[in-house]
Short mmCIF file of C-alpha atoms in Angstrom, two decimals:
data_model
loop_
_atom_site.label_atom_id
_atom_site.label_comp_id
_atom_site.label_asym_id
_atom_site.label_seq_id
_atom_site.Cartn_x
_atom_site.Cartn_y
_atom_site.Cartn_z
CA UNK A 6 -106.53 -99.01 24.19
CA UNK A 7 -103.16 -96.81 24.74
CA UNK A 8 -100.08 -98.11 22.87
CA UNK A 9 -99.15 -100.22 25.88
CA UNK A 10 -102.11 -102.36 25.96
CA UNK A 11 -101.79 -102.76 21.74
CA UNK A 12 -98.51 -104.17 22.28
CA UNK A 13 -99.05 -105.96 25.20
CA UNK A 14 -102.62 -107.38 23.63
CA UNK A 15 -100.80 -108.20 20.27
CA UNK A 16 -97.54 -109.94 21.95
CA UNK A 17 -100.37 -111.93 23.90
CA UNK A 18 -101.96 -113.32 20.69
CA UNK A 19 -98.91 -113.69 19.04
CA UNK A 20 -96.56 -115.78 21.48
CA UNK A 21 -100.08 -117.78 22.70
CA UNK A 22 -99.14 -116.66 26.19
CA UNK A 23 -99.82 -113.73 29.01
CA UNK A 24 -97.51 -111.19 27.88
CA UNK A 25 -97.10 -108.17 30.61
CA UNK A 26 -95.57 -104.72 29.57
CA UNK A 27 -93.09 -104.13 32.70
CA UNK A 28 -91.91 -100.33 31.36
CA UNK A 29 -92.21 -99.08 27.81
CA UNK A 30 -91.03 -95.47 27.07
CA UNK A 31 -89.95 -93.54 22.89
CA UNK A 32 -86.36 -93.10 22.61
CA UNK A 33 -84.72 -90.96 20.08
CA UNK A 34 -86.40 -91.59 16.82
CA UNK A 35 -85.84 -91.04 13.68
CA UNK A 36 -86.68 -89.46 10.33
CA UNK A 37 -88.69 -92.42 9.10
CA UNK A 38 -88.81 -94.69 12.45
CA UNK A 39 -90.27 -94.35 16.00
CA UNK A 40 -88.02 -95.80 18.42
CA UNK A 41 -89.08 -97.38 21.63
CA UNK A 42 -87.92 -99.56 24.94
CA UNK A 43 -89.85 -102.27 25.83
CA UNK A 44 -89.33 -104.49 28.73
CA UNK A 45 -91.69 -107.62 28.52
CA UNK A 46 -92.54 -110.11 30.88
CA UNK A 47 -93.64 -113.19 28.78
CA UNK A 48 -95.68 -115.90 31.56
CA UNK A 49 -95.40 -119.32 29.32
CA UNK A 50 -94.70 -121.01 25.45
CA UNK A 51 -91.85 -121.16 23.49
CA UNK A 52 -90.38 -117.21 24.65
CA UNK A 53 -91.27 -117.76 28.65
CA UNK A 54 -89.53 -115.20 29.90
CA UNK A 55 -88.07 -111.53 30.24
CA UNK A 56 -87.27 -109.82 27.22
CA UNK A 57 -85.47 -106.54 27.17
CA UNK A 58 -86.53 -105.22 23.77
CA UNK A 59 -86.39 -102.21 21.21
CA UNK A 60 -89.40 -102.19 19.08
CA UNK A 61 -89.10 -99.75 15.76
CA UNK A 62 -92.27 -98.52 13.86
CA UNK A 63 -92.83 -96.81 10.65
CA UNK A 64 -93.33 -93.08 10.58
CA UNK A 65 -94.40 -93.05 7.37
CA UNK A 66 -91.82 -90.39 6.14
CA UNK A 67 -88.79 -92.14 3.76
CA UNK A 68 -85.38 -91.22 2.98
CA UNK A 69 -83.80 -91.49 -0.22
CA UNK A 70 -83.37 -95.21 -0.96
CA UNK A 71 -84.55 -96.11 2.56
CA UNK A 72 -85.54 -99.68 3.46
CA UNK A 73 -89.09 -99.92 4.94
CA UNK A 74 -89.00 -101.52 8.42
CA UNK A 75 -90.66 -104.51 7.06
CA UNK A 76 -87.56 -105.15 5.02
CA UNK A 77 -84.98 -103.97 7.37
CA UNK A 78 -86.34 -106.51 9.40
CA UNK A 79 -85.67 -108.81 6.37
CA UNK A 80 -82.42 -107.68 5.75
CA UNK A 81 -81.60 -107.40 9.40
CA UNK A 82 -82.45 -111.12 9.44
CA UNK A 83 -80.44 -112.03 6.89
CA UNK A 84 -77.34 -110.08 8.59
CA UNK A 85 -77.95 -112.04 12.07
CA UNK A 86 -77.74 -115.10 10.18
CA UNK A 87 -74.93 -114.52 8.42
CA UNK A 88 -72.77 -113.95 12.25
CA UNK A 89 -73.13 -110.26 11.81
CA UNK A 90 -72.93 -109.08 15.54
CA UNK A 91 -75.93 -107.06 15.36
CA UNK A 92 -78.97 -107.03 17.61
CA UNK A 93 -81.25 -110.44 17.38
CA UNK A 94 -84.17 -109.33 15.46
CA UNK A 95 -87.08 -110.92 17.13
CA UNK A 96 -91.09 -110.50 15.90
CA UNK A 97 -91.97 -108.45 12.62
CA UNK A 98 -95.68 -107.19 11.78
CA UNK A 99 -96.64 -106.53 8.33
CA UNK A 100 -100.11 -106.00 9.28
CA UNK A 101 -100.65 -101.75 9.18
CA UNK A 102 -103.73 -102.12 11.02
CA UNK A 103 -102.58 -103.65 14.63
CA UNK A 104 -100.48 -100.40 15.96
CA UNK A 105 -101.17 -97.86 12.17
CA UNK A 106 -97.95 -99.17 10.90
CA UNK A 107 -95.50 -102.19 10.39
CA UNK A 108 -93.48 -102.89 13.21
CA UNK A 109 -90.79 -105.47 14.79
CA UNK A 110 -88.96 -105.93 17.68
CA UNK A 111 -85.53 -106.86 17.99
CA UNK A 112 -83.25 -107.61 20.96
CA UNK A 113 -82.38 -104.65 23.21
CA UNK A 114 -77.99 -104.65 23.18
CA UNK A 115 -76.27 -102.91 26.19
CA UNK A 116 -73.40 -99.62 24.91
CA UNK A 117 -73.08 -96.39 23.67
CA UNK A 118 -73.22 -95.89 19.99
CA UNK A 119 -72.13 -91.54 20.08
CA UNK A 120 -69.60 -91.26 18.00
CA UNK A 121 -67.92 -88.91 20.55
CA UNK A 122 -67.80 -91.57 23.02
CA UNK A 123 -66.49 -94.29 20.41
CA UNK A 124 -63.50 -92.07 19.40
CA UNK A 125 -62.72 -90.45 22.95
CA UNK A 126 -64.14 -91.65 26.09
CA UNK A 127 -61.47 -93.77 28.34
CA UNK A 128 -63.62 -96.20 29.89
CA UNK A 129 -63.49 -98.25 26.54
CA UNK A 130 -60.26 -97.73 25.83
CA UNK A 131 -59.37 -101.18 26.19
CA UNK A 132 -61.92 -102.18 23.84
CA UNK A 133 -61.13 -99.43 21.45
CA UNK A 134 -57.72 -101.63 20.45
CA UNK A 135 -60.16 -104.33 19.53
CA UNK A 136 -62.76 -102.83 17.65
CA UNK A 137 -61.04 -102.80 13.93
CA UNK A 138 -60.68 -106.15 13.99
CA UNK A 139 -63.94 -106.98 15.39
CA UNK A 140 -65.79 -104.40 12.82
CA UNK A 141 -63.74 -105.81 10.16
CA UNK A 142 -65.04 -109.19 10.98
CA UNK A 143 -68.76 -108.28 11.15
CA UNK A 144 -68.31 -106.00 7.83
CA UNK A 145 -66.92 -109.27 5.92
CA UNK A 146 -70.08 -111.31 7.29
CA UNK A 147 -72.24 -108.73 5.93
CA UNK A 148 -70.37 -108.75 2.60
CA UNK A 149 -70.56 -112.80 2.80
CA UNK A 150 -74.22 -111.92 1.93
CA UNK A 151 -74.48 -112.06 -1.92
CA UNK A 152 -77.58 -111.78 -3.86
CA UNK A 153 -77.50 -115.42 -4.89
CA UNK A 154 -77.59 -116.58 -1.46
CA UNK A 155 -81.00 -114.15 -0.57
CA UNK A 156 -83.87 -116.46 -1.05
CA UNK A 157 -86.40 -113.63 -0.50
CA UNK A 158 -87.19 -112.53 -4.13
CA UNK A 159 -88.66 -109.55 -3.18
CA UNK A 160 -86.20 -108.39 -0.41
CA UNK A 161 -83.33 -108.98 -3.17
CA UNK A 162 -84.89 -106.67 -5.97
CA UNK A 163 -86.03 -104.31 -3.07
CA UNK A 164 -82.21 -104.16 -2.28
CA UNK A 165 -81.47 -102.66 -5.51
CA UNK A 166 -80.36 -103.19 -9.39
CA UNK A 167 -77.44 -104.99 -10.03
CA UNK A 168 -77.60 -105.71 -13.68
CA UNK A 169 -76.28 -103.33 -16.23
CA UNK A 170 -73.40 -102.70 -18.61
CA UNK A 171 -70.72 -104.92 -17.13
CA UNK A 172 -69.08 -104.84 -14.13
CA UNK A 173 -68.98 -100.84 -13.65
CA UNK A 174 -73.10 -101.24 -13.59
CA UNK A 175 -72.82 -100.84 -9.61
CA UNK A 176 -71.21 -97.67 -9.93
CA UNK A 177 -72.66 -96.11 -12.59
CA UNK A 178 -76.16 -96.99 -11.25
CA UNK A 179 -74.99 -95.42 -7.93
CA UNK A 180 -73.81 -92.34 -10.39
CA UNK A 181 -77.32 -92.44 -11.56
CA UNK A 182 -79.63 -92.23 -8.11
CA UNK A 183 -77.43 -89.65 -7.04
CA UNK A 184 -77.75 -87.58 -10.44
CA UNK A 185 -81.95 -87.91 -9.20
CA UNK A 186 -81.37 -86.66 -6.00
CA UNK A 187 -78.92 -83.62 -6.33
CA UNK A 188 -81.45 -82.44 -9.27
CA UNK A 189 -83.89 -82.58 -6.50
CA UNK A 190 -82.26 -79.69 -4.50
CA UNK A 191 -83.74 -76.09 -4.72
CA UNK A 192 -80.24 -74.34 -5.30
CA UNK A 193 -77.55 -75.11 -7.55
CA UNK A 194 -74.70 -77.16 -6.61
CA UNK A 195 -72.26 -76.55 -9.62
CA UNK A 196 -69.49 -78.47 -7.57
CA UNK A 197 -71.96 -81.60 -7.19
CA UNK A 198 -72.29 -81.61 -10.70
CA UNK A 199 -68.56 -81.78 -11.23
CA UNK A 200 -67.95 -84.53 -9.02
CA UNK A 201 -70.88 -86.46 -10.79
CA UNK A 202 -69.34 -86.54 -14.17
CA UNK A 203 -65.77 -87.59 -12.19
CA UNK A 204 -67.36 -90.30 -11.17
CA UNK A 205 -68.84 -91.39 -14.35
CA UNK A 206 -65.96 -91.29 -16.20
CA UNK A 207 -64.25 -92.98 -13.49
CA UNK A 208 -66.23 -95.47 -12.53
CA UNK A 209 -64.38 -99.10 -11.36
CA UNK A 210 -65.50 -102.40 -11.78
CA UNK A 211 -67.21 -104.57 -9.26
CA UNK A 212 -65.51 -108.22 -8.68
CA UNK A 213 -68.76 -109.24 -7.04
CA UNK A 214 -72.16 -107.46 -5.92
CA UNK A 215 -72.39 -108.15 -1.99
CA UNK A 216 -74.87 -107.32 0.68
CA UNK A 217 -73.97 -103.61 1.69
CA UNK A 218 -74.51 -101.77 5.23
CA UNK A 219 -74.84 -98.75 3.69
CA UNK A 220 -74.24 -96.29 6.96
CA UNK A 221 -71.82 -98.34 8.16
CA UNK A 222 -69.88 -95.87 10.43
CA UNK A 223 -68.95 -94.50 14.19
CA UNK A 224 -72.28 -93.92 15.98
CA UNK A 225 -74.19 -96.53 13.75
CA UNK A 226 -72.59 -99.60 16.28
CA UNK A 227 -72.06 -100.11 20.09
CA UNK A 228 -69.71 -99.83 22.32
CA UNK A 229 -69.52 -100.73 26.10
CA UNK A 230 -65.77 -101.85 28.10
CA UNK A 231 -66.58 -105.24 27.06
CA UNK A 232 -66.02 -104.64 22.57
CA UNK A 233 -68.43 -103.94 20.11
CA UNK A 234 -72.04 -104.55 21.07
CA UNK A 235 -73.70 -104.83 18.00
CA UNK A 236 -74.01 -102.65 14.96
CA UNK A 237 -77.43 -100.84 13.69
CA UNK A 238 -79.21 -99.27 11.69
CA UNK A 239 -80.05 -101.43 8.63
CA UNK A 240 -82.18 -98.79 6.39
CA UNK A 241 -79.65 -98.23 3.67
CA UNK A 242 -78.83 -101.65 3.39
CA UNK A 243 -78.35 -102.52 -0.87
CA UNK A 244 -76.47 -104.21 -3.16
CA UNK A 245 -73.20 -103.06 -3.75
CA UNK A 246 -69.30 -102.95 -3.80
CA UNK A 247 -67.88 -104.12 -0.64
CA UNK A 248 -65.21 -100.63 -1.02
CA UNK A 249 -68.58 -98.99 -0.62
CA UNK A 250 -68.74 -99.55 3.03
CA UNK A 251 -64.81 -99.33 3.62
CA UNK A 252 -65.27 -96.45 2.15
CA UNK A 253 -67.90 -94.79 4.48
CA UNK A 254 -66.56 -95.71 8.07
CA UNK A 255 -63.13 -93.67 6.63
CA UNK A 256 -65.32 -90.37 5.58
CA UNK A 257 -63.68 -87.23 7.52
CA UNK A 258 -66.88 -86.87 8.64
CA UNK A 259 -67.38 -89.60 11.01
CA UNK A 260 -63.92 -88.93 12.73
CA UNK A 261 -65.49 -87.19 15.72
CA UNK A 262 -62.61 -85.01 15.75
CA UNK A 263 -60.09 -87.67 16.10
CA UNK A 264 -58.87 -86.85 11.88
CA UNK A 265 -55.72 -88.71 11.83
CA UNK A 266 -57.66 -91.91 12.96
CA UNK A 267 -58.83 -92.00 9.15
CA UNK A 268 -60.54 -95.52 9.81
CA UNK A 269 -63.61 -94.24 11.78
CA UNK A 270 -61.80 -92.02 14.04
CA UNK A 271 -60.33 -94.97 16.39
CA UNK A 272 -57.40 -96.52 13.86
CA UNK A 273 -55.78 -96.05 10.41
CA UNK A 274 -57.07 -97.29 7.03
CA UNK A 275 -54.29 -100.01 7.11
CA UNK A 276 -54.79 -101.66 10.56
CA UNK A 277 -58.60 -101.45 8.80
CA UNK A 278 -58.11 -102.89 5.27
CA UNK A 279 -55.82 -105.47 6.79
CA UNK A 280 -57.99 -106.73 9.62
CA UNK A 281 -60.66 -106.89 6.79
CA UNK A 282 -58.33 -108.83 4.43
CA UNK A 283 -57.07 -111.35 7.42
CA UNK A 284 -61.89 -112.03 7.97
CA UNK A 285 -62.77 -111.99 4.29
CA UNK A 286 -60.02 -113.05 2.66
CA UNK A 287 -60.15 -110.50 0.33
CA UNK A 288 -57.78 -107.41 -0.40
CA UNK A 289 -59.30 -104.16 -0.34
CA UNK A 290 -58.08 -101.81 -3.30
CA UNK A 291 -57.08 -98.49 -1.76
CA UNK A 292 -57.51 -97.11 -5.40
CA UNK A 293 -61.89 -98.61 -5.14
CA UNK A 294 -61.70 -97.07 -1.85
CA UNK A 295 -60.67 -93.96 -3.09
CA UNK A 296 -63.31 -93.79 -5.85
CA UNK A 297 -65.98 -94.98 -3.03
CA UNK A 298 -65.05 -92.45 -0.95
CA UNK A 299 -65.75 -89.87 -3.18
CA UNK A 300 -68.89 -91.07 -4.20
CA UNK A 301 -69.45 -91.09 -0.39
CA UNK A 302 -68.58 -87.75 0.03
CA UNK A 303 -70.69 -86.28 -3.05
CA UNK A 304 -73.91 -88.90 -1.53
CA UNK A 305 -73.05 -87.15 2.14
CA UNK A 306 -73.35 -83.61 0.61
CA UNK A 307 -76.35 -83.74 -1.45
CA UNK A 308 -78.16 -85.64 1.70
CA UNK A 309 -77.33 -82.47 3.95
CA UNK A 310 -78.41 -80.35 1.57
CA UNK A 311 -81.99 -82.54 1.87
CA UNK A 312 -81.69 -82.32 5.16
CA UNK A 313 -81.82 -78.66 5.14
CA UNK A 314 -84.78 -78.38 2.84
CA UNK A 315 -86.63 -81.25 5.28
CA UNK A 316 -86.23 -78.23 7.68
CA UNK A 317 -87.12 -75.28 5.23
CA UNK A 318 -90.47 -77.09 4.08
CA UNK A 319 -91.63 -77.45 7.51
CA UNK A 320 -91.59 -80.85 7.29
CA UNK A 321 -89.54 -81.55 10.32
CA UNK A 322 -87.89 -78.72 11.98
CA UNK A 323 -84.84 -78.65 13.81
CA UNK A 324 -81.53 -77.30 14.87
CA UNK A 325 -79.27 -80.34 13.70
CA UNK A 326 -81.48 -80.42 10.56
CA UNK A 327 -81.14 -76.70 10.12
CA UNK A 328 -77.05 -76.56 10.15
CA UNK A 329 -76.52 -79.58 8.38
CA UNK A 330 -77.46 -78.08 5.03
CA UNK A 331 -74.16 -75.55 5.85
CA UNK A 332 -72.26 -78.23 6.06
CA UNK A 333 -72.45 -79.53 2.10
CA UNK A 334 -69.74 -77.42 1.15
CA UNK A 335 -67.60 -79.99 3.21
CA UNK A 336 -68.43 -83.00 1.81
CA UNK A 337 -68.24 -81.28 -1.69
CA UNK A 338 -64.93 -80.06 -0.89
CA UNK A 339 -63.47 -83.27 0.35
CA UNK A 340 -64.65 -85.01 -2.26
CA UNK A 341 -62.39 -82.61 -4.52
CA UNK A 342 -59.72 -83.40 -2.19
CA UNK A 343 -60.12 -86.70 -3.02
CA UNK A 344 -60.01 -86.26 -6.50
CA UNK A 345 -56.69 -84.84 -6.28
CA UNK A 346 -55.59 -86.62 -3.89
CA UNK A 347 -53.97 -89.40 -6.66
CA UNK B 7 -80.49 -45.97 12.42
CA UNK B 8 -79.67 -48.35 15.05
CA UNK B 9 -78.44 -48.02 18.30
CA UNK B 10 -75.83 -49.67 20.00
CA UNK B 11 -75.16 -52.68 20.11
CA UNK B 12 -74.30 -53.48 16.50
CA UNK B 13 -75.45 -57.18 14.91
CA UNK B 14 -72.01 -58.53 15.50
CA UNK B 15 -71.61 -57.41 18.87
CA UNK B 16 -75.38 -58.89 19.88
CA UNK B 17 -74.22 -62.04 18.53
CA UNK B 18 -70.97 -62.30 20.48
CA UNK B 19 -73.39 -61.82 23.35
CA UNK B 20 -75.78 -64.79 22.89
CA UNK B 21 -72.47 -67.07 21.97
CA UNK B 22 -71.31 -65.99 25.16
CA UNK B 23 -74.20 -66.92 26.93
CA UNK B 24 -74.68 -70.51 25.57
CA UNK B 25 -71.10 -70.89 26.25
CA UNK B 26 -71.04 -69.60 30.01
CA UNK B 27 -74.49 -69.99 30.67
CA UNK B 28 -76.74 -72.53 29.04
CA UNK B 29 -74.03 -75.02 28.40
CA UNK B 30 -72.66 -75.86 32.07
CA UNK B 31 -76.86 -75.80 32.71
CA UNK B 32 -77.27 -79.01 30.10
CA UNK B 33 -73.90 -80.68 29.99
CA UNK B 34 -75.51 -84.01 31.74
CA UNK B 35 -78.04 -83.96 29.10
CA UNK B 36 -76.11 -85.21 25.58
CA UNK B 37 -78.66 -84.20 23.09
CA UNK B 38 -79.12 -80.64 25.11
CA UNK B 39 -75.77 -79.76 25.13
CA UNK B 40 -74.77 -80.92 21.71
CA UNK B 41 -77.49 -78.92 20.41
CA UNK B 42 -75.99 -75.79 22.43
CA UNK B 43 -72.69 -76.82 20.62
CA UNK B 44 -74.21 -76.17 17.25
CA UNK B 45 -76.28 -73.34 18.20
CA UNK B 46 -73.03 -71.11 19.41
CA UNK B 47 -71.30 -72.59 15.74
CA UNK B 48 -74.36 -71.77 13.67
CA UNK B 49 -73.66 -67.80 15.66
CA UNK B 50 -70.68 -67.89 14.49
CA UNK B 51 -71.75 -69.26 10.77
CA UNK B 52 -73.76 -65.78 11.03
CA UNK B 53 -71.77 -63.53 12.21
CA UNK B 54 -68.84 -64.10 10.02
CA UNK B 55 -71.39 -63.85 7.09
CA UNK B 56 -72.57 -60.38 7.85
CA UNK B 57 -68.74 -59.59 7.69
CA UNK B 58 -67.81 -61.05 4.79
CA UNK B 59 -70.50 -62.27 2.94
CA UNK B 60 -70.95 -59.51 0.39
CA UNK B 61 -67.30 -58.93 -0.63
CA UNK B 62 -67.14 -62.60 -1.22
CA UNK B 63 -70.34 -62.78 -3.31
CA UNK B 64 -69.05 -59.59 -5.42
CA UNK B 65 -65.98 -61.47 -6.65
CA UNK B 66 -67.61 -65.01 -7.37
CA UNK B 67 -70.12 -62.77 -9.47
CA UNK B 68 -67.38 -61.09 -11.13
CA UNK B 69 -65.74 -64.40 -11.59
CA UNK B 70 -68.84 -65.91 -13.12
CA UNK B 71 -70.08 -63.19 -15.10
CA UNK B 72 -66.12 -63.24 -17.09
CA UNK B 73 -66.73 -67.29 -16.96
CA UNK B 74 -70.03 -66.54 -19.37
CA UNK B 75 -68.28 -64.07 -21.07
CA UNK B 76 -70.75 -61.02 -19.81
CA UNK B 77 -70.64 -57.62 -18.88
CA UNK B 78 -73.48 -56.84 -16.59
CA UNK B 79 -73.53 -53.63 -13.75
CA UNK B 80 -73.23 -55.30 -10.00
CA UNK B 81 -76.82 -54.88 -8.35
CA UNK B 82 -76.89 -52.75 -5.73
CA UNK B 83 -78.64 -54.62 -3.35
CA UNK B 84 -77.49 -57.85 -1.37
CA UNK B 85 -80.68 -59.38 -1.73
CA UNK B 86 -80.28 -58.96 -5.84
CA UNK B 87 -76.53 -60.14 -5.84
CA UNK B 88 -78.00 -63.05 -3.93
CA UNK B 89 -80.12 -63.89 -7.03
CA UNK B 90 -77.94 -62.80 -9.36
CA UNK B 91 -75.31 -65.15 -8.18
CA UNK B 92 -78.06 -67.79 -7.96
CA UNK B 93 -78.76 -67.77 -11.51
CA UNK B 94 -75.19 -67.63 -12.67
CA UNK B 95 -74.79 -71.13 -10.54
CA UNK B 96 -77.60 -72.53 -11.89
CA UNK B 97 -76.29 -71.46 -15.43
CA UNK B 98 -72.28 -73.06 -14.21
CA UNK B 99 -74.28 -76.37 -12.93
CA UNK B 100 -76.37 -76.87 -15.81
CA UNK B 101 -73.24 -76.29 -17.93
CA UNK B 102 -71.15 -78.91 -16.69
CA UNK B 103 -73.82 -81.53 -16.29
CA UNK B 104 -73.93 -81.09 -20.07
CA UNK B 105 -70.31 -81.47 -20.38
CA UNK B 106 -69.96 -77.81 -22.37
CA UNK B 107 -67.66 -75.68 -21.94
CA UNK B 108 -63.76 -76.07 -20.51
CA UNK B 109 -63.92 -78.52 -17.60
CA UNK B 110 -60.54 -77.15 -16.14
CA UNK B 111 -61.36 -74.06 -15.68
CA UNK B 112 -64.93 -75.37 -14.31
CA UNK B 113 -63.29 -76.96 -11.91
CA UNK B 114 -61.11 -73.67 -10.97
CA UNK B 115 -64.90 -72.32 -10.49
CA UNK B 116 -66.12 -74.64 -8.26
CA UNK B 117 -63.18 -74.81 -5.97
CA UNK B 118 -62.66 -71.16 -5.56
CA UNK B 119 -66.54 -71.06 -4.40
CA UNK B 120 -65.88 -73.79 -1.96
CA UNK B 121 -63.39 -72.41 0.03
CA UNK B 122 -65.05 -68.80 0.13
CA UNK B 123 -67.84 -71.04 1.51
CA UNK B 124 -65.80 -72.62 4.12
CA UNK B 125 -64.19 -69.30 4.83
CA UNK B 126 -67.65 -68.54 6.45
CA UNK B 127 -69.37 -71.76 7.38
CA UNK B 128 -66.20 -73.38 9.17
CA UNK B 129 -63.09 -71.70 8.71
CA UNK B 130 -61.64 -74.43 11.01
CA UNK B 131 -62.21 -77.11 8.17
CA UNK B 132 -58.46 -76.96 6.53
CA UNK B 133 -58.93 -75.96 2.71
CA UNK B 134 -55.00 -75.71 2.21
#
C-alpha cells in the first residue's frame, strides 16, 4: 500500500466508516515534521463528512528542546481548549507501526502565515489594525494554561522543569539549557558566553510558571482579510515566564523589515503590552521583557549557529540553512544592544 | 596567475544575474525567489570578505594576542591567521565562562568583533 491507501485504510478503521482520500499532496516540511494536505471524504459515524485536513508526521530528526508530535498534539490540545485560536487538532496516532511514525491530524485553517505578507501586503490591511489585540488575546489563553491545571502527568514534566531555587528557577534553568547548547557549537562564540553570565547574574523572578508558545512570532500564525486565522507551530511549547513569549514576537528579527513596528513588525510594544494587559489582566514588565528578550536573542543566535552545522554535517543541506549560521553575529549583537539599552 | 576577470568582478556577475535574470524567472514562486534573495546576499557576504576579511582578522589577532598578554609573529598565511584567531577565541570564551579575567574589557572584545563581523556579513544591520 502507497501512503494514500495507509491513511485512507487507517482513517477507515479508526472513524468505523468508508473514509475516501479526495487529494493528498507534502507541503513544506520541516526539520523534524513532514507536512501534508489531506482532503477526506468521510461516508457515515460520528465525523460524516468532508474534512479539509493537515496531517504532520515525525521525521525522526529533533531540535533542541523540541516537542515530539505526539505531545504537540497534547499540548496543542490543551491550547484549543483553553480558546487559543489555533487549528482544531483532530486524530493523534501513537502507534509507530501504522505509517513508521506517530502522526495526527488537525484541522486545515485558510491564510498566509509569511511573515512578509503579515507585515506588508495590503489586502489585509484592514485586519492588520486588529491583529494585536486579537494575538494578545490568544497569547493570554495560552498563558491561562498553568501547570496545575495540565492533568497529563507526563505531558507536564515533558514540558519542562519548573522547580528550583525560588522564583528565578525559570530563568536560570533557561540560562542552563542554553549554556548545553552553545557548548555544543564547533567554534567559539566568546560574545555568547558573555551574554550567558549577563543573564545569570541578572536573572528576574517568575510571578507564576504558565504554559509558553515558545516561537510565538510573525510567520508562526495566519492571516487572511478576515483577522488572524489561527496560530501554529506548537514544538517549543514549555513552561515558562509569560515575558518569554512577549518577548519573542518583539525580536528585530521577526520584523520583516518593518523595524519600527517593534511588536512583530505590524504595531508597537505598547499597543502590544496593553492589549495583553486589557485579555489577561496582567501588566507586562517592560524591564522582564527586556531581560527575555535578551535571552531570546542569545537562544536565536546559538540556534543559527546549529543551523549552520545541520548544513555542514550533511545532515540536511540547504541554502536558508547555509546563511543562517552568518547571521549569529546579529542576534549576538542585539542582544548587547539590549544590554545597554537600560 | 589568473586572468581576467578577478574574484570580485565574477561575483558582481552572478549577483547580477540572479538579480536581472533568475529572479523576474521565479518571482511567482515564494520559496524560489526568496531563496534567489539570499543567494545574491550570501554573494555579497563573499565578496566583501575577500576584501576585507584579512585586514580585519589581523587587528582582532593583534587585539587578542595584547588581551593574553602575548607577543607572537602574525602567520603568514590566511588559512593560519584563521586558526590562530580560532584558538585565541576559544581561549577569550573559555575565559569568560569562567568568570577570569576583567569583564569590561571582555566585553570591549566581544563587541569590537561583532561589528567587524557585521561589517562583512550585513553591513546594512545598524551597529551605531
Amino acid at each position: 500500500m502507497n501512503l494514500e491507501e495507509k491513511v485512507a485504510d487507517y482513517l477507515t478503521r479508526r472513524l468505523g466508516a468508508p473514509a475516501r482520500i479526495d487529494k493528498m499532496k507534502s507541503l513544506s516540511g520541516g526539520a523534524c515534521q513532514d507536512n501534508y494536505l489531506v482532503d477526506l471524504t468521510v461516508e457515515g459515524g460520528t465525523e460524516k463528512g468532508n474534512h479539509k485536513l493537515v496531517m504532520r508526521t515525525d521525521k525522526g530528526a529533533s531540535l533542541f528542546a523540541s516537542l515530539s508530535r505526539v505531545d504537540e498534539f497534547h499540548v496543542c490540545d490543551l491550547a484549543y481548549q483553553a480558546g487559543v485560536k489555533t487549528p482544531r487538532p483532530m486524530w493523534l496516532e501513537e502507534n509507530p507501526a501504522v505509517l513508521g511514525a506517530p502522526f495526527y491530524f488537525m484541522e486545515r485553517i485558510t491564510g498566509n502565515a509569511n511573515g512578509r505578507f503579515v507585515v506588508k501586503d495590503a489586502s489585509i490591511a484592514n485586519a492588520r489594525k486588529n491583529l494585536p489585540a486579537e494575538l494578545a488575546t490568544s497569547l493570554a489563553r495560552i498563558h491561562s494554561v498553568k501547570p496545575a491545571s495540565c492533568k497529563d502527568e507526563a505531558l507536564k514534566q515533558k514540558l519542562g522543569r519548573i522547580s528550583g531555587e525560588g522564583k528565578k528557577a525559570i530563568a536560570l534553568n533557561s540560562v542552563i539549557e542554553l549554556r548545553k547548547e552553545t557548548s555544543k557549537l564547533k567554534e567559539p562564540h566568546p560574545a555568547l558566553e558573555w551574554i550567558l553570565n549577563w543573564l545569570e547574574d541578572h536573572a528576574p523572578e517568575t510571578d507564576e510558571p504558565v504554559l509558553i508558545h515558545g516561537d510565538f512570532r510573525t510567520g508562526n500564525f495566519m492571516v487572511s482579510p478576515a483577522g488572524l486565522e489561527g496560530v501554529m507551530d506548537w514544538e517549543f511549547a514549555h513552561w515558562g515566564d509569560r515575558h518569554e513569549d512577549v518577548s519573542w514576537l518583539c525580536m528585530k528579527d521577526w520584523r520583516f523589515g518593518k523595524l519600527n513596528k517593534e511588536a512583530g513588525g505590524f504595531t508597537d510594544r505598547e499597543t502590544f503590552y496593553s492589549e495583553y494587559a486589557k485579555a489577561s489582566g496582567i501588566t507586562l514588565s517592560p524591564e522582564k521583557v527586556r531581560y527575555w528578550e535578551v535571552m531570546g536573542n542569545a537562544r536565536w543566535a546559538c540556534g543559527s549557529a546549529g543551523q549552520a552545522e545541520r548544513h555542514l554535517s550533511g545532515m540536511d543541506k540547504g541554502i536558508e540553512l547555509a546563511s543562517i549560521g552568518r547571521r549569529s553575529s546579529e542576534m549576538e549583537f542585539e542582544a548587547m544592544r539590549l544590554i545597554d539599552a537600560v | 596567475m589568473q586572468y581576467r576577470p578577478d574574484a570580485p568582478s565574477l561575483l558582481e556577475a552572478i549577483a547580477d544575474f540572479l538579480m536581472k535574470d533568475v529572479l523576474p524567472a521565479v518571482k511567482e514562486h515564494d520559496a524560489l525567489a526568496y531563496k534567489t534573495l539570499v543567494s545574491w546576499n550570501m554573494l555579497g557576504v563573499v565578496s566583501r570578505e575577500l576584501k576585507s576579511a584579512e585586514p580585519l582578522l589581523n587587528d582582532e589577532i593583534a587585539r587578542l594576542l595584547s588581551h593574553f598578554k602575548e607577543t607572537r609573529a602574525l602567520p603568514g598565511s590566511i588559512g593560519e591567521k584563521l586558526e590562530l584567531s580560532r584558538e585565541l577565541n576559544g581561549r577569550l570564551a573559555e575565559e569568560i565562562r569562567s568568570r577570569s579575567g576583567n569583564n569590561a574589557a571582555q566585553k570591549e572584545l566581544v563587541k569590537k568583533a561583532l561589528v567587524e563581523n557585521l561589517s562583512i556579513s550585513n553591513p546594512r544591520f545598524g551597529t551605531e
